[in-house]
XYZ file of N, CA and C in Angstrom:
498
model
N -57.743 38.427 -8.605
C -58.394 38.060 -7.365
C -58.152 36.575 -7.122
N -57.565 36.262 -6.000
C -57.301 34.871 -5.665
C -58.587 34.185 -5.235
N -58.739 32.933 -5.638
C -59.930 32.168 -5.294
C -59.512 30.926 -4.530
N -60.198 30.666 -3.435
C -59.962 29.454 -2.663
C -61.173 28.571 -2.882
N -60.965 27.436 -3.518
C -62.062 26.535 -3.843
C -62.079 25.364 -2.882
N -63.273 24.924 -2.574
C -63.419 23.767 -1.692
C -62.990 22.512 -2.447
N -62.725 21.453 -1.709
C -62.321 20.195 -2.342
C -63.442 19.637 -3.219
N -64.706 19.849 -2.820
C -65.834 19.378 -3.636
C -65.882 20.117 -4.967
N -65.647 21.427 -4.944
C -65.643 22.206 -6.189
C -64.473 21.796 -7.075
N -63.297 21.601 -6.489
C -62.131 21.173 -7.264
C -62.340 19.808 -7.900
N -63.006 18.902 -7.183
C -63.281 17.577 -7.734
C -64.230 17.670 -8.924
N -65.246 18.527 -8.846
C -66.178 18.698 -9.964
C -65.492 19.326 -11.170
N -64.638 20.293 -10.934
C -63.923 20.953 -12.034
C -62.987 19.969 -12.723
N -62.396 19.071 -11.956
C -61.441 18.107 -12.513
C -62.115 17.053 -13.388
N -63.425 16.840 -13.222
C -64.127 15.860 -14.044
C -64.170 16.317 -15.497
N -63.937 15.387 -16.392
C -63.890 15.733 -17.809
C -65.279 15.729 -18.448
N -66.168 14.869 -17.990
C -67.499 14.760 -18.571
C -68.565 14.859 -17.490
N -69.786 15.174 -17.917
C -70.972 15.191 -17.049
C -70.884 16.209 -15.919
N -70.298 17.355 -16.203
C -70.320 18.433 -15.225
C -71.208 19.549 -15.753
N -71.903 20.202 -14.871
C -72.758 21.307 -15.262
C -72.525 22.465 -14.308
N -71.734 23.447 -14.749
C -71.535 24.599 -13.862
C -72.822 25.407 -13.752
N -73.120 25.855 -12.564
C -74.285 26.670 -12.298
C -73.789 28.081 -11.987
N -74.268 29.060 -12.753
C -73.901 30.459 -12.519
C -74.946 31.107 -11.630
N -74.472 31.913 -10.690
C -75.342 32.603 -9.744
C -74.935 34.071 -9.717
N -75.921 34.959 -9.831
C -75.688 36.395 -9.741
C -76.333 36.883 -8.450
N -75.553 37.587 -7.601
C -76.073 38.157 -6.359
C -76.077 39.670 -6.489
N -77.247 40.286 -6.325
C -77.361 41.740 -6.362
C -77.854 42.207 -5.000
N -77.153 43.179 -4.419
C -77.566 43.758 -3.147
C -78.256 45.078 -3.449
N -79.552 45.147 -3.176
C -80.316 46.350 -3.447
C -80.147 47.352 -2.312
N -80.655 48.549 -2.496
C -80.411 49.680 -1.604
C -80.789 49.413 -0.153
N -81.858 48.679 0.083
C -82.289 48.416 1.451
C -81.542 47.240 2.092
N -80.503 46.734 1.408
C -79.724 45.622 1.931
C -80.231 44.260 1.518
N -81.332 44.240 0.775
C -81.891 42.975 0.314
C -80.957 42.334 -0.699
N -80.584 41.088 -0.465
C -79.736 40.326 -1.383
C -80.631 39.414 -2.205
N -80.585 39.589 -3.528
C -81.397 38.768 -4.422
C -80.451 37.955 -5.291
N -80.722 36.658 -5.402
C -79.881 35.759 -6.193
C -80.647 35.264 -7.406
N -79.958 35.259 -8.546
C -80.515 34.736 -9.785
C -79.560 33.671 -10.291
N -80.091 32.554 -10.787
C -79.249 31.461 -11.267
C -79.647 30.992 -12.647
N -78.826 30.087 -13.200
C -79.165 29.446 -14.465
C -80.435 28.617 -14.317
N -80.605 28.051 -13.137
C -81.839 27.337 -12.825
C -82.166 27.570 -11.355
N -83.403 27.295 -11.006
C -83.870 27.557 -9.656
C -83.318 26.518 -8.689
N -82.805 27.017 -7.569
C -82.408 26.165 -6.449
C -83.306 26.599 -5.299
N -84.097 25.675 -4.793
C -85.113 25.991 -3.786
C -84.545 26.840 -2.664
N -85.244 27.916 -2.340
C -84.897 28.814 -1.231
C -83.521 29.466 -1.366
N -82.853 29.368 -2.512
C -81.548 30.024 -2.658
C -81.535 31.007 -3.824
N -81.893 30.551 -5.029
C -81.883 31.457 -6.175
C -82.962 31.084 -7.169
N -83.402 32.097 -7.898
C -84.426 31.911 -8.928
C -83.754 31.741 -10.279
N -84.221 30.832 -11.082
C -83.642 30.576 -12.400
C -84.049 31.635 -13.408
N -83.328 32.738 -13.445
C -83.680 33.857 -14.314
C -82.569 34.258 -15.277
N -81.391 33.674 -15.183
C -80.305 34.082 -16.071
C -80.555 33.514 -17.463
N -80.627 34.408 -18.451
C -80.775 33.993 -19.846
C -79.426 33.935 -20.550
N -78.569 34.914 -20.261
C -77.241 34.908 -20.882
C -76.258 35.710 -20.047
N -75.003 35.289 -20.132
C -73.888 36.007 -19.525
C -72.840 36.157 -20.611
N -72.488 37.382 -20.932
C -71.469 37.621 -21.953
C -70.092 37.304 -21.381
N -69.107 37.224 -22.252
C -67.736 37.007 -21.803
C -67.280 38.170 -20.930
N -66.455 37.880 -19.947
C -65.885 38.930 -19.106
C -64.801 39.625 -19.921
N -64.944 40.930 -20.078
C -64.029 41.738 -20.870
C -63.148 42.525 -19.907
N -61.852 42.199 -19.864
C -60.947 42.843 -18.913
C -59.870 43.621 -19.643
N -59.577 44.804 -19.120
C -58.521 45.653 -19.652
C -57.505 45.838 -18.537
N -56.246 45.545 -18.831
C -55.173 45.708 -17.861
C -54.238 46.784 -18.384
N -53.954 47.773 -17.551
C -53.048 48.845 -17.932
C -51.670 48.254 -18.185
N -50.947 48.807 -19.145
C -49.678 48.239 -19.597
C -48.695 48.020 -18.455
N -48.618 48.938 -17.524
C -47.661 48.799 -16.420
C -48.162 47.884 -15.305
N -49.311 47.208 -15.566
C -49.921 46.268 -14.618
C -50.308 46.933 -13.294
N -50.436 48.269 -13.291
C -50.782 48.982 -12.070
C -52.282 49.035 -11.834
N -53.093 48.795 -12.864
C -54.535 48.831 -12.664
C -55.228 47.932 -13.678
N -56.444 47.544 -13.362
C -57.237 46.739 -14.282
C -58.702 47.092 -14.107
N -59.476 46.744 -15.125
C -60.892 47.018 -15.123
C -61.568 45.938 -15.948
N -62.707 45.435 -15.512
C -63.403 44.379 -16.250
C -64.898 44.662 -16.235
N -65.586 44.156 -17.270
C -67.037 44.293 -17.307
C -67.657 43.047 -17.912
N -68.902 42.828 -17.556
C -69.668 41.708 -18.077
C -71.119 42.169 -18.221
N -71.793 41.670 -19.251
C -73.193 41.992 -19.489
C -74.037 40.753 -19.216
N -75.102 40.932 -18.446
C -75.959 39.831 -18.016
C -77.393 40.136 -18.431
N -78.074 39.155 -19.004
C -79.483 39.310 -19.355
C -80.314 38.377 -18.476
N -81.321 38.958 -17.824
C -82.181 38.220 -16.901
C -83.615 38.190 -17.414
N -84.295 37.083 -17.170
C -85.703 36.932 -17.519
C -86.547 37.698 -16.506
N -87.456 38.520 -16.995
C -88.337 39.264 -16.099
C -89.788 39.065 -16.499
N -90.151 37.854 -16.854
C -91.528 37.585 -17.274
C -92.529 37.770 -16.143
N -92.070 37.674 -14.886
C -92.980 37.890 -13.757
C -92.968 39.331 -13.248
N -92.093 40.193 -13.793
C -92.068 41.615 -13.442
C -91.386 41.961 -12.140
N -90.752 41.000 -11.458
C -90.136 41.293 -10.161
C -88.904 42.188 -10.289
N -88.134 42.015 -11.351
C -86.941 42.851 -11.523
C -87.354 44.267 -11.904
N -88.332 44.414 -12.784
C -88.838 45.735 -13.159
C -89.364 46.462 -11.933
N -90.010 45.746 -11.039
C -90.504 46.335 -9.797
C -89.348 46.869 -8.954
N -88.244 46.107 -8.875
C -87.069 46.572 -8.141
C -86.434 47.783 -8.823
N -86.389 47.785 -10.162
C -85.822 48.919 -10.890
C -86.670 50.172 -10.690
N -87.980 50.015 -10.561
C -88.858 51.151 -10.288
C -88.701 51.661 -8.860
N -88.360 50.774 -7.942
C -88.262 51.119 -6.523
C -86.895 51.694 -6.147
N -85.830 51.147 -6.755
C -84.461 51.527 -6.392
C -83.683 51.994 -7.614
N -82.708 52.866 -7.380
C -81.760 53.220 -8.423
C -80.714 52.106 -8.455
N -80.614 51.378 -9.551
C -79.703 50.228 -9.585
C -78.231 50.592 -9.754
N -77.938 51.832 -10.117
C -76.551 52.216 -10.362
C -75.704 52.083 -9.098
N -74.512 51.554 -9.288
C -73.521 51.370 -8.217
C -73.931 50.338 -7.170
N -74.921 49.506 -7.449
C -75.303 48.446 -6.524
C -74.304 47.304 -6.669
N -73.819 46.741 -5.572
C -72.835 45.660 -5.650
C -73.420 44.366 -6.220
N -72.606 43.712 -7.053
C -73.003 42.467 -7.707
C -71.848 41.476 -7.605
N -72.192 40.225 -7.338
C -71.204 39.135 -7.359
C -71.679 38.081 -8.343
N -70.754 37.533 -9.110
C -71.064 36.413 -9.978
C -70.337 35.201 -9.406
N -71.110 34.191 -9.032
C -70.574 32.973 -8.430
C -70.769 31.811 -9.385
N -69.999 30.758 -9.162
C -70.194 29.540 -9.930
C -70.165 28.357 -8.979
N -70.975 27.356 -9.340
C -71.093 26.169 -8.509
C -71.325 24.974 -9.415
N -70.926 23.809 -8.976
C -71.155 22.573 -9.722
C -72.129 21.696 -8.960
N -72.969 21.008 -9.694
C -73.925 20.035 -9.162
C -74.992 20.677 -8.273
N -76.008 21.246 -8.919
C -77.102 21.910 -8.200
C -77.893 20.953 -7.319
N -77.790 19.657 -7.553
C -78.539 18.687 -6.752
C -78.033 18.603 -5.327
N -76.752 18.873 -5.120
C -76.179 18.811 -3.776
C -75.654 20.184 -3.378
N -76.437 21.218 -3.624
C -75.979 22.592 -3.421
C -75.632 22.864 -1.964
N -74.450 23.447 -1.775
C -74.010 23.920 -0.465
C -73.397 25.298 -0.676
N -73.872 26.300 0.054
C -73.458 27.680 -0.200
C -71.956 27.886 -0.076
N -71.275 27.142 0.772
C -69.842 27.313 0.943
C -69.020 26.839 -0.237
N -69.600 26.035 -1.125
C -68.863 25.519 -2.269
C -68.956 26.400 -3.508
N -69.805 27.429 -3.486
C -69.882 28.370 -4.604
C -68.669 29.300 -4.519
N -68.022 29.531 -5.664
C -66.846 30.399 -5.649
C -67.065 31.606 -6.545
N -66.405 32.699 -6.187
C -66.606 33.974 -6.863
C -65.823 34.029 -8.174
N -66.514 34.422 -9.253
C -65.869 34.639 -10.548
C -65.616 36.111 -10.815
N -66.513 36.961 -10.319
C -66.467 38.367 -10.683
C -67.217 39.169 -9.626
N -66.686 40.344 -9.288
C -67.369 41.254 -8.377
C -67.324 42.640 -8.975
N -68.425 43.353 -8.866
C -68.459 44.693 -9.421
C -69.711 45.441 -9.020
N -70.071 46.440 -9.852
C -71.221 47.289 -9.604
C -72.022 47.435 -10.883
N -73.323 47.649 -10.755
C -74.168 47.887 -11.913
C -73.896 49.297 -12.436
N -73.690 49.402 -13.747
C -73.476 50.699 -14.397
C -74.390 50.789 -15.622
N -74.423 51.944 -16.243
C -75.200 52.110 -17.483
C -74.479 51.414 -18.613
N -75.158 50.896 -19.590
C -76.594 50.931 -19.811
C -77.318 49.806 -19.074
N -78.527 50.123 -18.646
C -79.451 49.153 -18.075
C -80.653 49.142 -19.017
N -80.938 47.992 -19.613
C -81.975 47.929 -20.642
C -83.079 46.981 -20.194
N -84.297 47.511 -20.112
C -85.464 46.677 -19.846
C -86.241 46.579 -21.141
N -86.370 45.377 -21.671
C -87.045 45.151 -22.943
C -88.493 44.744 -22.670
N -89.413 45.651 -23.008
C -90.846 45.426 -22.761
C -91.358 44.218 -23.527
N -90.952 44.112 -24.790
C -91.457 43.037 -25.647
C -90.960 41.661 -25.193
N -89.670 41.553 -24.925
C -89.076 40.270 -24.520
C -89.218 39.992 -23.025
N -89.540 41.027 -22.247
C -89.629 40.918 -20.787
C -88.299 40.475 -20.193
N -87.223 41.186 -20.592
C -85.881 40.898 -20.095
C -85.235 42.176 -19.577
N -84.262 42.017 -18.705
C -83.448 43.116 -18.198
C -82.000 42.773 -18.511
N -81.299 43.711 -19.146
C -79.882 43.533 -19.439
C -79.095 44.519 -18.588
N -78.195 43.978 -17.770
C -77.382 44.783 -16.862
C -75.922 44.720 -17.269
N -75.240 45.842 -17.149
C -73.797 45.882 -17.360
C -73.151 46.003 -15.985
N -72.240 45.084 -15.701
C -71.545 45.070 -14.413
C -70.088 45.436 -14.668
N -69.592 46.421 -13.928
C -68.221 46.901 -14.073
C -67.475 46.642 -12.771
N -66.296 46.055 -12.885
C -65.502 45.823 -11.672
C -65.025 47.167 -11.143
N -64.712 47.188 -9.891
C -64.138 48.403 -9.330
C -62.752 48.577 -9.934
N -62.373 49.815 -10.159
C -61.068 50.086 -10.769
C -60.026 50.075 -9.658
N -59.103 49.158 -9.789
C -58.030 49.057 -8.817
C -56.766 49.664 -9.424
N -56.073 50.445 -8.649
C -54.795 50.966 -9.117
C -53.821 50.969 -7.947
N -52.559 50.861 -8.268
C -51.518 50.802 -7.261
C -50.696 52.071 -7.324
N -50.718 52.829 -6.256
C -49.902 54.030 -6.217
C -48.553 53.685 -5.621
N -47.515 54.114 -6.307
C -46.174 53.814 -5.839
C -45.583 54.973 -5.054
N -46.128 56.127 -5.178
C -45.608 57.298 -4.484
C -46.492 58.485 -4.768
N -46.011 59.663 -4.442
C -46.777 60.868 -4.720
C -45.804 62.013 -4.918
N -46.294 63.133 -5.394
C -45.461 64.318 -5.531
C -45.931 65.348 -4.521
N -45.035 65.823 -3.661
C -45.447 66.807 -2.664
C -45.791 68.142 -3.330
N -46.771 68.815 -2.776
C -47.182 70.128 -3.271
C -46.870 71.163 -2.202
N -46.812 72.412 -2.623
C -46.562 73.494 -1.673
C -47.650 73.515 -0.618
N -47.278 73.657 0.622
C -48.236 73.742 1.698
C -48.547 72.422 2.367
N -48.228 71.287 1.707
C -48.511 69.995 2.336
C -47.563 69.719 3.497
N -46.295 70.061 3.306
C -45.261 69.820 4.312
C -44.483 71.109 4.506
N -43.962 71.310 5.703
C -43.289 72.582 5.983
C -41.846 72.627 5.462
N -41.125 71.519 5.414
C -39.711 71.545 5.030
C -39.456 70.725 3.782
N -40.056 71.127 2.649
C -39.834 70.434 1.393
C -38.997 71.339 0.500
N -37.937 70.789 -0.044
C -37.079 71.552 -0.958
C -37.868 71.922 -2.209
N -37.632 73.131 -2.751
C -38.358 73.610 -3.918
C -38.154 72.723 -5.133
N -37.006 72.059 -5.280
C -36.791 71.194 -6.453
C -37.580 69.888 -6.369
N -38.122 69.543 -5.192
C -38.925 68.329 -5.042
C -40.410 68.574 -5.283
N -40.839 69.815 -5.201
C -42.264 70.119 -5.354
C -42.717 69.782 -6.770
N -43.754 68.963 -6.869
C -44.307 68.558 -8.164
C -43.608 67.366 -8.801
N -42.572 66.835 -8.184
C -41.853 65.656 -8.715
C -42.164 64.450 -7.842
N -42.420 63.343 -8.501
C -42.745 62.112 -7.763
C -41.527 61.594 -7.027
């Protein structure tokens, strides 16, 4: 996935010291409500609920025709708001974006860039004792079809030796 970064984001990334990337998770719930969770709270934009983000694990098919990636995210649910959403909506297949931004003090929504996009899949773990929710996010499976094999009945004038062959 190609990323176009703003000049402000590129300048922050180029700095060798004193940079603090801010991770933001956007989940779109069934009713269209977009909820943002961040490493720390940014007023009126996201709540600081991210406890951990695992490494993005990507598998690329040998012929480079398809790829698939997943990441596991743990969120703080000490106030019960995420559990309330899980009780209200089925979280499976809900779209999720993982964004990154530098310098939360001068936050501008246009400077956040996308790291990962996918959907919530199983397992979804709500830990009663720790008051945390662990979500597994799986990217959509992309594949490139180069052709197809005609079957009987699809076309009227297909030679019998071509049927079933790509």
